[in-house]
Short mmCIF file of C-alpha atoms and ligand atoms in Angstrom, two decimals:
data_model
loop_
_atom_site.label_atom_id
_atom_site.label_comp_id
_atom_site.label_asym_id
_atom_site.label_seq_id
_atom_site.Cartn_x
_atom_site.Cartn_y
_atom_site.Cartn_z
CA UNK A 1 0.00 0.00 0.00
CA UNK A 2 1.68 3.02 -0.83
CA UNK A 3 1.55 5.98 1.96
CA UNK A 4 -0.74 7.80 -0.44
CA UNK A 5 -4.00 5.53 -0.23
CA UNK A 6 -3.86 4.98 3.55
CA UNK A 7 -6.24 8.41 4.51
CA UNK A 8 -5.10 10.00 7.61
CA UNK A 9 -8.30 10.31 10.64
CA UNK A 10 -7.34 14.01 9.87
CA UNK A 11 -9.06 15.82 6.79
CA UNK A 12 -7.07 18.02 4.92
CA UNK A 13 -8.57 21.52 4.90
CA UNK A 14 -9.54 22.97 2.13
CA UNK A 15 -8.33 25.96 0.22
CA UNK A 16 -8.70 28.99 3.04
CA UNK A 17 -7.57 31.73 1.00
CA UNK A 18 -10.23 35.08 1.92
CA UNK A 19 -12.12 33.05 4.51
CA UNK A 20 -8.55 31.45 5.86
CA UNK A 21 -9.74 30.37 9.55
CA UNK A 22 -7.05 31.45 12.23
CA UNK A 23 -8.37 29.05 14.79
CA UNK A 24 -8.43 30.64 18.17
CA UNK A 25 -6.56 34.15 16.96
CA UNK A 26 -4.05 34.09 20.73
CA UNK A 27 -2.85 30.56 20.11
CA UNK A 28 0.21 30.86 18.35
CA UNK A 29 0.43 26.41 17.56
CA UNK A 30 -3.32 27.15 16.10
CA UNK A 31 -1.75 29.77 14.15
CA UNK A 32 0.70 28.37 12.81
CA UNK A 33 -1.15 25.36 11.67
CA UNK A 34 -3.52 27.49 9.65
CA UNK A 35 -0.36 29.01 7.53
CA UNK A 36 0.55 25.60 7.24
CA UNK A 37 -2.49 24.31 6.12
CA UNK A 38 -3.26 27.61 3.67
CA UNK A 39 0.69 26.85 1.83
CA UNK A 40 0.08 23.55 1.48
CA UNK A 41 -3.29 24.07 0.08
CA UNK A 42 -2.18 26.52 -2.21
CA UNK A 43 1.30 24.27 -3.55
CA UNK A 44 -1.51 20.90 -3.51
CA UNK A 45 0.81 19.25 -1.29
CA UNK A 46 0.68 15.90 -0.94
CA UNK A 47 -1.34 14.98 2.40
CA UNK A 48 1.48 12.47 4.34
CA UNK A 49 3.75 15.17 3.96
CA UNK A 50 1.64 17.84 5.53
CA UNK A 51 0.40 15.46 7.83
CA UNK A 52 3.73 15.19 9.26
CA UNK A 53 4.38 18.84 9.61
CA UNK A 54 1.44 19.17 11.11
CA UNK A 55 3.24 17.16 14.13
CA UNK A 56 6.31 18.09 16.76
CA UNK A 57 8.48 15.25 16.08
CA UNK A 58 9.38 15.47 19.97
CA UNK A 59 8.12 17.63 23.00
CA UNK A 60 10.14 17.32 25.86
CA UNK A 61 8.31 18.68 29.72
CA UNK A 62 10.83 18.92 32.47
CA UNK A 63 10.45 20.10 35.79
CA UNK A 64 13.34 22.39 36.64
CA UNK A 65 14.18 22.46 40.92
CA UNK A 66 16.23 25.42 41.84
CA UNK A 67 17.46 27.05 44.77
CA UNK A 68 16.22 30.30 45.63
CA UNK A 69 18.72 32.83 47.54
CA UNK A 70 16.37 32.68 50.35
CA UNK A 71 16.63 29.40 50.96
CA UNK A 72 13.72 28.16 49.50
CA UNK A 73 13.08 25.97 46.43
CA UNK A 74 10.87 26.27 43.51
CA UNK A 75 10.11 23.73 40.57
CA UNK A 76 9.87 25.91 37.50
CA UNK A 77 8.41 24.13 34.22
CA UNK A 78 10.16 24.10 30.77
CA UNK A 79 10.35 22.95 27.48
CA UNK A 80 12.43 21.44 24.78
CA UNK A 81 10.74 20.80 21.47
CA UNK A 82 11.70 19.58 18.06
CA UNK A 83 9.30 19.93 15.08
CA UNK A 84 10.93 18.44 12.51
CA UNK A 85 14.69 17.29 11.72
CA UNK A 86 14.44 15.77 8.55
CA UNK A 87 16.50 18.32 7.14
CA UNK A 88 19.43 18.65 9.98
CA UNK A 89 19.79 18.48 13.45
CA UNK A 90 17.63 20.70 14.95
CA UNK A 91 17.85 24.48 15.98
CA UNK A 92 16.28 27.16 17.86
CA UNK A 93 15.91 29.82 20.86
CA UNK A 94 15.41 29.56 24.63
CA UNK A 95 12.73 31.89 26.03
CA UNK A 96 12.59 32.86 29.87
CA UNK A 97 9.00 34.42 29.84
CA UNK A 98 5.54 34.06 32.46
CA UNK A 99 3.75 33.55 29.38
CA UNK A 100 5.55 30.23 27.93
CA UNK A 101 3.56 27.60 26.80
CA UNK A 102 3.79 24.36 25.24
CA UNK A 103 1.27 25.67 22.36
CA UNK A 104 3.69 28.90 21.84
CA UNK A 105 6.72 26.53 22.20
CA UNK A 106 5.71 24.03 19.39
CA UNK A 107 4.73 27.13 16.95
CA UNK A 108 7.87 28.77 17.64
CA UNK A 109 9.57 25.52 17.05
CA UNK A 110 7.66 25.05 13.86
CA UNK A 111 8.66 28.69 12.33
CA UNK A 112 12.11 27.68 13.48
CA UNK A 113 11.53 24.28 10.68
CA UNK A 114 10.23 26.78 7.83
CA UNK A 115 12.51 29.38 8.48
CA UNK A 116 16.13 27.76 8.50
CA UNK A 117 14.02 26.11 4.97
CA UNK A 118 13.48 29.26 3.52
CA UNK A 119 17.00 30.76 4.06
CA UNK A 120 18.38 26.90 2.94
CA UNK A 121 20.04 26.34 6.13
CA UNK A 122 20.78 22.24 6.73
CA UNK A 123 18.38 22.46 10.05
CA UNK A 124 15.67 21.46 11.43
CA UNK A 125 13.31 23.64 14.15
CA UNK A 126 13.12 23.36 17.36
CA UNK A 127 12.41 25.45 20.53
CA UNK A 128 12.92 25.79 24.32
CA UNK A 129 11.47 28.01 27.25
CA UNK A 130 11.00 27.87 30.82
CA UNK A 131 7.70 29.37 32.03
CA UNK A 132 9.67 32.09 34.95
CA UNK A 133 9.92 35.88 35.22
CA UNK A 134 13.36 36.34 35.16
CA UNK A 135 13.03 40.18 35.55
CA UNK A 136 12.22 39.15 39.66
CA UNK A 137 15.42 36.84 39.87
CA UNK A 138 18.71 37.28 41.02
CA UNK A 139 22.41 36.77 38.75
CA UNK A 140 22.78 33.40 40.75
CA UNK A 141 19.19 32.35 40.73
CA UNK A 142 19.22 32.42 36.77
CA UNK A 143 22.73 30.91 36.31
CA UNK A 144 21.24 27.85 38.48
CA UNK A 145 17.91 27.88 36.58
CA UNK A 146 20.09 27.71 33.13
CA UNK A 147 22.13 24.81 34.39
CA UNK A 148 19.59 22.49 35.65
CA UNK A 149 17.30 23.54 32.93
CA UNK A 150 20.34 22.32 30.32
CA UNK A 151 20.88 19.48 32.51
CA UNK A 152 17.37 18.55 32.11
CA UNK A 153 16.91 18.64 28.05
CA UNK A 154 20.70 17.23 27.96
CA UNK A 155 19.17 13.84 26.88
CA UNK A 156 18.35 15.34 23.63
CA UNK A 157 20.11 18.22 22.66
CA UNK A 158 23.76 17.85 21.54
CA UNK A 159 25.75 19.87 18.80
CA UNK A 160 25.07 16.64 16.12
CA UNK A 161 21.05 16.49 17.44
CA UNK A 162 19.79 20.02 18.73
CA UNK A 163 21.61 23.05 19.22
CA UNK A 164 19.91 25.83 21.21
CA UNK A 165 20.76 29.58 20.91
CA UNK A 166 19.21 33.07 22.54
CA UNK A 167 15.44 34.22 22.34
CA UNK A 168 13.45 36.81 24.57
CA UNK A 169 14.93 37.43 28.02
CA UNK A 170 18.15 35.11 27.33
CA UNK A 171 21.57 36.48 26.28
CA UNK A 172 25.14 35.47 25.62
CA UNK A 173 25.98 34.72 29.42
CA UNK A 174 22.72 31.84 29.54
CA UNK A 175 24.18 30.58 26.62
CA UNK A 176 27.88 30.64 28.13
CA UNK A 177 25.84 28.87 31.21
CA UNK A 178 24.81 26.80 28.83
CA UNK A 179 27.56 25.44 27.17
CA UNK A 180 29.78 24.88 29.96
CA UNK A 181 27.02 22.53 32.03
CA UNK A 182 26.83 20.63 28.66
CA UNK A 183 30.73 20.43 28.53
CA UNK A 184 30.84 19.36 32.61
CA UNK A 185 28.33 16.53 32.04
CA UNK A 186 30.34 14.97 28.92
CA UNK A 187 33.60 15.66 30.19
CA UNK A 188 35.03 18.41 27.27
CA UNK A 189 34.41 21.55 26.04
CA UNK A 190 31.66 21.57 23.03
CA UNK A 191 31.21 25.15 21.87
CA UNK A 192 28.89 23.60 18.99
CA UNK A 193 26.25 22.80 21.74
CA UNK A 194 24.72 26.37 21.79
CA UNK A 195 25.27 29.57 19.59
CA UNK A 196 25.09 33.08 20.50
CA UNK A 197 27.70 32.90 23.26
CA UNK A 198 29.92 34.80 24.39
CA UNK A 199 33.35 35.27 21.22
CA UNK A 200 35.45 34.22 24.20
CA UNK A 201 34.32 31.01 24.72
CA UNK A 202 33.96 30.05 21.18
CA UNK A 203 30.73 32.64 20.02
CA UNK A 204 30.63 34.34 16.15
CA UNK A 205 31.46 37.94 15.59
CA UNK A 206 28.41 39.71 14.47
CA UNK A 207 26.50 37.05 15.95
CA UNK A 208 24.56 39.83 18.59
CA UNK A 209 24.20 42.50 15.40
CA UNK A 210 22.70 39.69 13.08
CA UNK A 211 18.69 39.41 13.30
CA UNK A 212 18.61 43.34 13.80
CA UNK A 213 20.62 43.52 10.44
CA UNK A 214 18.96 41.21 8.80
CA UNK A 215 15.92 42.94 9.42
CA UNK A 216 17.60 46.19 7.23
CA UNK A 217 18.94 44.17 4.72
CA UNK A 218 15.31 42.54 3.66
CA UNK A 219 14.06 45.94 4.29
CA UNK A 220 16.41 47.28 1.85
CA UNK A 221 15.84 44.40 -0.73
CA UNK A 222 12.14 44.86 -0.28
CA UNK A 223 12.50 48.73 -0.76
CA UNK A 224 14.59 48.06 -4.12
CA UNK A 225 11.70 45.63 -5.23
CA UNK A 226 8.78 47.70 -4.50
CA UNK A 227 10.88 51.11 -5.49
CA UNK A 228 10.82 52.96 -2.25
CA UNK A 229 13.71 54.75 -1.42
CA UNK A 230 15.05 54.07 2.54
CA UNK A 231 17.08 57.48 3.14
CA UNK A 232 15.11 59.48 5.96
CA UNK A 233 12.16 56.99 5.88
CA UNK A 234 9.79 56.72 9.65
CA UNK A 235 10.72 53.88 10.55
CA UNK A 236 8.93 52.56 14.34
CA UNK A 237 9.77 49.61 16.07
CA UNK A 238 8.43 47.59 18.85
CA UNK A 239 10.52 45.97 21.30
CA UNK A 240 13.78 47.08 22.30
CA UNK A 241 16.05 44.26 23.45
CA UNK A 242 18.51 42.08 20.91
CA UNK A 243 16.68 41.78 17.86
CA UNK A 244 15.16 45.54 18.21
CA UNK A 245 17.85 47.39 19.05
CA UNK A 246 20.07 46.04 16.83
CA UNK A 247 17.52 47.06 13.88
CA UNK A 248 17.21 50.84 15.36
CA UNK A 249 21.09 50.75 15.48
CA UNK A 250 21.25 49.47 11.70
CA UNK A 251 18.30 51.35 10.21
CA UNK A 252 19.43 54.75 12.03
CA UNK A 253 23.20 54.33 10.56
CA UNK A 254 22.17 53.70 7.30
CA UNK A 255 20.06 56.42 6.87
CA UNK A 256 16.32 55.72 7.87
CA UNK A 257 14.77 57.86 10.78
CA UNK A 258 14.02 56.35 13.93
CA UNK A 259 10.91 58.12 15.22
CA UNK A 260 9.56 55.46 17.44
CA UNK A 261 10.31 52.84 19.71
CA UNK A 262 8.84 50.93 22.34
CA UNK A 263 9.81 48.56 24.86
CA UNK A 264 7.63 46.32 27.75
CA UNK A 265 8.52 49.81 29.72
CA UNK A 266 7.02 52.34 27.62
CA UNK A 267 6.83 53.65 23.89
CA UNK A 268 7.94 56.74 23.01
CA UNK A 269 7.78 58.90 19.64
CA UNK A 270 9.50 61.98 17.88
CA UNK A 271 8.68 62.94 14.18
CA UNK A 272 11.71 64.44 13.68
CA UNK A 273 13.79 61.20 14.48
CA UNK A 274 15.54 59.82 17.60
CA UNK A 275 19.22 59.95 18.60
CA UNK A 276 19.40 56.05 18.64
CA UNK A 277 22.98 55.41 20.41
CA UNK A 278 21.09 58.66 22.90
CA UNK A 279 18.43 55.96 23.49
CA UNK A 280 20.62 53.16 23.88
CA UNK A 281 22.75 54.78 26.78
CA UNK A 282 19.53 55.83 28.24
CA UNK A 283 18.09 52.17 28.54
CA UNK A 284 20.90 50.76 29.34
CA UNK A 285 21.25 52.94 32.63
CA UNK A 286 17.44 53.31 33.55
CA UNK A 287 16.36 49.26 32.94
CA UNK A 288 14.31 50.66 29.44
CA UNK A 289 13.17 53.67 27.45
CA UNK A 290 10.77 54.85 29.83
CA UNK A 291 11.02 58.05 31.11
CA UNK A 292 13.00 59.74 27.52
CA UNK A 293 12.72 63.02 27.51
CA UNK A 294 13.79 64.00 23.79
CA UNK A 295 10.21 62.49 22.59
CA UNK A 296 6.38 61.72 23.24
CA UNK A 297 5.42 59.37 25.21
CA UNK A 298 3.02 56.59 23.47
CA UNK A 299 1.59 54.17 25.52
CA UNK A 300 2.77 50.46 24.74
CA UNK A 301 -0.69 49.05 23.82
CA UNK A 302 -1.19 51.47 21.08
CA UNK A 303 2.65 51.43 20.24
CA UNK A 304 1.60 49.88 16.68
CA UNK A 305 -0.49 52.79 15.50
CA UNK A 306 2.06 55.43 15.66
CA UNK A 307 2.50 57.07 11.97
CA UNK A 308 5.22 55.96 10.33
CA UNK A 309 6.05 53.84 7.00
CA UNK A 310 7.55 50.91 8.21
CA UNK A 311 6.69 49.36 11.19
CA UNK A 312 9.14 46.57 12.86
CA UNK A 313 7.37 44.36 15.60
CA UNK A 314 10.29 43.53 17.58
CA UNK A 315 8.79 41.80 20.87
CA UNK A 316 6.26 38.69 21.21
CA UNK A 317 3.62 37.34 19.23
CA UNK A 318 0.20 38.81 18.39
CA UNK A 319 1.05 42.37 19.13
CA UNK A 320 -0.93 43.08 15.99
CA UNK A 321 -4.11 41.75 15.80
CA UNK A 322 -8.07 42.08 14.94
CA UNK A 323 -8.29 44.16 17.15
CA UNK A 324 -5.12 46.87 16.57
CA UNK A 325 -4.59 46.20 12.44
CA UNK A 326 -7.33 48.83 11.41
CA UNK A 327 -5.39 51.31 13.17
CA UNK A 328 -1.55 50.12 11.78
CA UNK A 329 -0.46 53.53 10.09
CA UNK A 330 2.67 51.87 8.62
CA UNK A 331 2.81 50.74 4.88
CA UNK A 332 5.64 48.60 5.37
CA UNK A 333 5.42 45.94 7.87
CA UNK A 334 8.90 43.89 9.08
CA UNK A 335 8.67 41.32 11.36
CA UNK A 336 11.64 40.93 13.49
CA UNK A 337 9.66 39.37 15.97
CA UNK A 338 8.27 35.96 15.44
CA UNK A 339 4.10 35.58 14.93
CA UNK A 340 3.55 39.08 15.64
CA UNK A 341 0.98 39.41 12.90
CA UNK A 342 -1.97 36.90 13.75
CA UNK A 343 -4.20 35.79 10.41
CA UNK A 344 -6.93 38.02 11.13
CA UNK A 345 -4.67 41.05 11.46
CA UNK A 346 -3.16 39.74 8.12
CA UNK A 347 -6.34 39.79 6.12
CA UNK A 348 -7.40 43.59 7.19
CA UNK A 349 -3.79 44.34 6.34
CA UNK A 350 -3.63 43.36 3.55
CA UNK A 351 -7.11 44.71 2.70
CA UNK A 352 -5.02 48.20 3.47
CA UNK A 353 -2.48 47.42 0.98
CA UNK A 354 -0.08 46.79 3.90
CA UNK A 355 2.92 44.67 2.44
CA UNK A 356 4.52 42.69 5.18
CA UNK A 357 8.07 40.70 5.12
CA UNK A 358 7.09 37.29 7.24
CA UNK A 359 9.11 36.42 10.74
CA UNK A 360 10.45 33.36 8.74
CA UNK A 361 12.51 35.46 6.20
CA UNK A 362 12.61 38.79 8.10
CA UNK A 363 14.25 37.48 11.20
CA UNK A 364 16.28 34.61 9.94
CA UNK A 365 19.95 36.90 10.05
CA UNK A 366 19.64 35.82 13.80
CA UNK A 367 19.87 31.73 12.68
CA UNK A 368 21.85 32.47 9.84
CA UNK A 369 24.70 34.41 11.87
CA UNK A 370 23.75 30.95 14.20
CA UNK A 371 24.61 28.56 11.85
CA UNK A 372 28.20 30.44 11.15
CA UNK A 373 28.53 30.31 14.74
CA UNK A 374 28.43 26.34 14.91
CA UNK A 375 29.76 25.68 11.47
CA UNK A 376 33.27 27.93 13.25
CA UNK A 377 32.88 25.84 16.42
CA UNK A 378 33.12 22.72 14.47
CA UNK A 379 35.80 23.45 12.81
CA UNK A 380 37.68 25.48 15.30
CA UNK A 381 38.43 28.35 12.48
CA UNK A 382 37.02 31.74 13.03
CA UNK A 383 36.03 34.25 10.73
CA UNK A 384 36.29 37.89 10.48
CA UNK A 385 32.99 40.03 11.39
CA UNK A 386 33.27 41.63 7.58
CA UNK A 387 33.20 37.59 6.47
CA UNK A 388 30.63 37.22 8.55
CA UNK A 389 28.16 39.97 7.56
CA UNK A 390 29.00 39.62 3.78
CA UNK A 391 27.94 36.08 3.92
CA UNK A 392 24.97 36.89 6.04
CA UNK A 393 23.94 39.57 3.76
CA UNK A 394 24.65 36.92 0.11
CA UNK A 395 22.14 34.95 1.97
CA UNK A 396 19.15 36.98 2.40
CA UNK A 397 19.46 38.83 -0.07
CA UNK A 398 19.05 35.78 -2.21
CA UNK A 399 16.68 34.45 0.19
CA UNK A 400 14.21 37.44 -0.61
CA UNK A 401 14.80 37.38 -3.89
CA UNK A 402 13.45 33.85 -4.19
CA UNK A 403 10.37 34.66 -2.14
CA UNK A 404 10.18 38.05 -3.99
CA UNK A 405 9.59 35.62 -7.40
CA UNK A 406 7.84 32.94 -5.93
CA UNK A 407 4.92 35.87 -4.30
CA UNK A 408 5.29 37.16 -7.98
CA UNK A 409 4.80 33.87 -9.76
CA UNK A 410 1.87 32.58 -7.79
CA UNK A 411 0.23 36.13 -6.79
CA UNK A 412 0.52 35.30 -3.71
CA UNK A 413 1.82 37.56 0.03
CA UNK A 414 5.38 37.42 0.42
CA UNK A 415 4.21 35.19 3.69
CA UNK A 416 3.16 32.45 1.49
CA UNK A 417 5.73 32.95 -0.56
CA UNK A 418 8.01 32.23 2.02
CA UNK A 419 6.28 29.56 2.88
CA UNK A 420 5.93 28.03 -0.86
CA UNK A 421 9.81 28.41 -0.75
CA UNK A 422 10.52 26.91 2.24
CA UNK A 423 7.79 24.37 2.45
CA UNK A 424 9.13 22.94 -1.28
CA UNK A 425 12.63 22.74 0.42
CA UNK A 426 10.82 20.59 3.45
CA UNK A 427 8.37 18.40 1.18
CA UNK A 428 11.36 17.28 -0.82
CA UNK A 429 13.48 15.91 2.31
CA UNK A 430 10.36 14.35 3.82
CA UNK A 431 9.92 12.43 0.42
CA UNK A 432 13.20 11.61 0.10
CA UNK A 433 14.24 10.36 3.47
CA UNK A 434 11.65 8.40 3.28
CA UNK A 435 9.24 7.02 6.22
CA UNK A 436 10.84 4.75 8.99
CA UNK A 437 10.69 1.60 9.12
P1 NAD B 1 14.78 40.38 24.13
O1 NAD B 1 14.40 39.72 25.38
O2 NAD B 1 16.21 40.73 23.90
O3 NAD B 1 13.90 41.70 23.91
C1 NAD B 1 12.52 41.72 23.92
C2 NAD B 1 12.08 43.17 23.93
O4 NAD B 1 10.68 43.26 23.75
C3 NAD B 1 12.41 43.90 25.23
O5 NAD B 1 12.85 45.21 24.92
C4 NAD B 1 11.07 43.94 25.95
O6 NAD B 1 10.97 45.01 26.86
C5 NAD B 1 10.16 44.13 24.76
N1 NAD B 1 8.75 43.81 24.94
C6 NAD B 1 8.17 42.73 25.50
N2 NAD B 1 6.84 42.82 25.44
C7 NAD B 1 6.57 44.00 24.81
C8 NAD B 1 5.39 44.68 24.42
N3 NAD B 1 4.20 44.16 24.66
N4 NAD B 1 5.50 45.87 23.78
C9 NAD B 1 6.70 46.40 23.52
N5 NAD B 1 7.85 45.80 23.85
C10 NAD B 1 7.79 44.63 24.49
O7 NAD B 1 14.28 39.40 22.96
P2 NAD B 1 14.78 39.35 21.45
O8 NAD B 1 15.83 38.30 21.35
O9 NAD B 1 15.05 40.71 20.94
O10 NAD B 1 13.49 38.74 20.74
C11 NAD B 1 12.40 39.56 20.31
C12 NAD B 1 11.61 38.79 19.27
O11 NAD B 1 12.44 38.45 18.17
C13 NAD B 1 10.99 37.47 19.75
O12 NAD B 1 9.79 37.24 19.06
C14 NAD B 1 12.03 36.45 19.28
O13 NAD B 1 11.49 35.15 19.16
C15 NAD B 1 12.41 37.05 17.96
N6 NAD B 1 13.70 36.62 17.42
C16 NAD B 1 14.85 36.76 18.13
C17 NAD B 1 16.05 36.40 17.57
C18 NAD B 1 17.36 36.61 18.26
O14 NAD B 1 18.41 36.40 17.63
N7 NAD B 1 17.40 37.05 19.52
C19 NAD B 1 16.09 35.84 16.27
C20 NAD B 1 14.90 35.72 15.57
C21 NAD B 1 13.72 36.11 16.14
#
């Protein structure tokens, strides 16, 4: 019987396009499936390959003890999980957040599978978090939440099997944490285990620039394509940590004008553009932008209506929505984040004539600079950060041009189109590993 005439329990959905169902509009896994679904509607893909992505390969629960500087202890939960590895070992961030869940974990993971597809890395997705507030804990209580947390998903990552790397409210040091509890427990050093660490201890130059440049480079390929010219365009952007102050930093020095910015602190906005390395001292020393005199203040909620042309979500999922798109000023949308757009937000947007670069192309300078990272650590040769960023850039710029066509070709969103790229890429390593046994 050939894997074609056994019919899964599971109906494929139908063609969604207008009427494309979101599912519950918050859950990001619901989400997710839904783009999934739409792509592979749209490309007729053949239903045991979608039925496979439409499944976490593995989803690892762990129950994380650590010692609290009061003496106390508390069991925090967390996550490891791998959506798909057919096409490499897997990769993808850690996230210390209150909100983690195992629904946001396996869409993240899932994005983490299309994306490193899309910009033709040889990964898989995955994705980690532990469910903590990590704003209310101490240096020492993190470092021993990291290492038993690693300890913990140590039976499956590994830099041959899963190789995690930095997401919201982790940073260089976790992943230095990281690595070195890995190394204790096998008995030598493996930088490959983790990326985004510290250069000392075996981390890529460029590596903390990288998803805040990427987002200006497909900005700048997306500006040449739709002939819009980037010098002393509004540019706002939401979120303020790796991935968004790294794109302030890159849009500011190469001409664009800042004029808004927001973090989980406050937003804040001046027309006439903001003195980004002014803002960057100033978070750095007051724990966020709030408080910034040289501009408005904007409340965070309403961040994403400020007037500008291109807006960059920079923070968590579903900050634009139902209920906020109407209101979305911007005319260029660039998702840094990942999932910040939900499907209902997409379809008013899009009613607007809002063009938006997808997460899974927009961010994917962070995995790419990732993947340079390990590919160094493996073979214990390090490049220069000019190498680094000229490969970076040869790769999304290609990257978008590929979506660019394949939106073109099939008058489709550059979101599907990413997708179309990325899930061909997918479909044809599914079909030809095969199905075990
Ligand atoms: P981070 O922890 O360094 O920064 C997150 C920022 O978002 C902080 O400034 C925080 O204050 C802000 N924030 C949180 N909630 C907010 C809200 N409601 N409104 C405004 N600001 C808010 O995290 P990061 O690494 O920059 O990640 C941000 C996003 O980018 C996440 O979606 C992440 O998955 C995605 N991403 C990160 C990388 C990477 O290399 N770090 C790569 C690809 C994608």
């Amino acid at each position: 019987m050939t894997p074609q005439t056994k019919a899964s329990p599971r109906p494929l959905k139908p063609s969604v396009s207008p009427e494309m169902n979101g599912g519950s509009e918050l859950n990001p896994w619901h989400q997710a499936m839904s783009q999934l679904d739409h792509a592979g509607a749209l490309m007729k893909m053949e239903q045991p390959v979608l039925e496979r992505l439409r499944h976490c390969k593995r989803i690892l629960e762990v129950s994380v003890p650590v010692r609290m500087d009061d003496g106390t202890t508390r069991v925090f939960e967390g996550y490891r999980i791998q959506h798909n590895l057919d096409r490499g070992p897997a990769k993808g961030g850690i996230r210390y957040h209150p909100q983690v869940s195992v629904d946001e974990v396996k869409a993240l993971a899932f994005w983490m599978t299309m994306k490193c597809a899309v910009v033709n890395l040889p990964y898989g997705g995955a994705k980690g978090g532990v469910i903590c507030d990590p704003k209310t804990m101490s240096k020492t209580e993190l470092e021993r939440l990291t290492r038993r947390y690693t300890s913990e998903i140590s039976i499956i990552i590994g830099p041959d099997k899963d190789i995690p790397a930095p997401d919201v409210n982790t940073n260089e040091q976790i992943m230095g944490w990281m690595m070195d509890t890995y190394s204790m427990t096998i008995g030598y050093s493996a930088p490959g285990v983790v990326t985004g660490k510290p250069v000392d201890i075996g981390g890529s130059l460029g590596r903390r620039e990288a998803t805040g440049l990427g987002v200006f480079y497909v900005t700048r390929e997306l500006a040449k394509a739709r002939g819009f010219d980037l010098k002393g365009a509004p540019v706002a952007i939401q979120g303020f940590g790796n991935v968004g102050s790294n794109a302030a930093k890159a849009f500011h020095e190469r001409g664009a004008k800042v004029v808004g910015v927001s973090d989980v602190t406050g937003g804040i906005y001046n027309e006439k553009g903001l003195d980004v390395d002014d803002l960057l001292a100033y978070a750095a020393s007051n724990h966020g932008i709030s408080g910034y005199r040289k501009a408005q203040a904007v409340p965070v909620e309403s961040f994403v209506e400020v007037p500008c042309q291109i807006l960059v979500p920079a923070a968590m999922e579903n900050t634009i929505t139902s209920k906020n798109a109407h209101k979305v000023q911007a005319r260029y949308i660039i998702e840094g984040a990942n999932g910040p757009t939900t499907i209902e937000a997409d379809k008013i947007l899009a009613q607007k004539g809002v063009v938006i670069v997808p997460d899974i192309l927009a961010n994917a300078g962070g995995v790419t600079v990732s993947y340079f990272e390990w590919v160094q650590d493996i073979q214990a040769y390090f490049w220069s950060e000019k190498d680094v960023f000229a490969k970076l850039q040869d790769i999304l710029v290609l990257a978008f041009k590929q979506v660019h066509d394949m939106s073109v070709k099939k008058s489709v969103d550059l979101r599907m189109g990413a997708f179309m790229v990325g899930l061909e890429r997918l479909a044809q390593a599914v079909r030809l590993r095969g199905m075990f046994p």
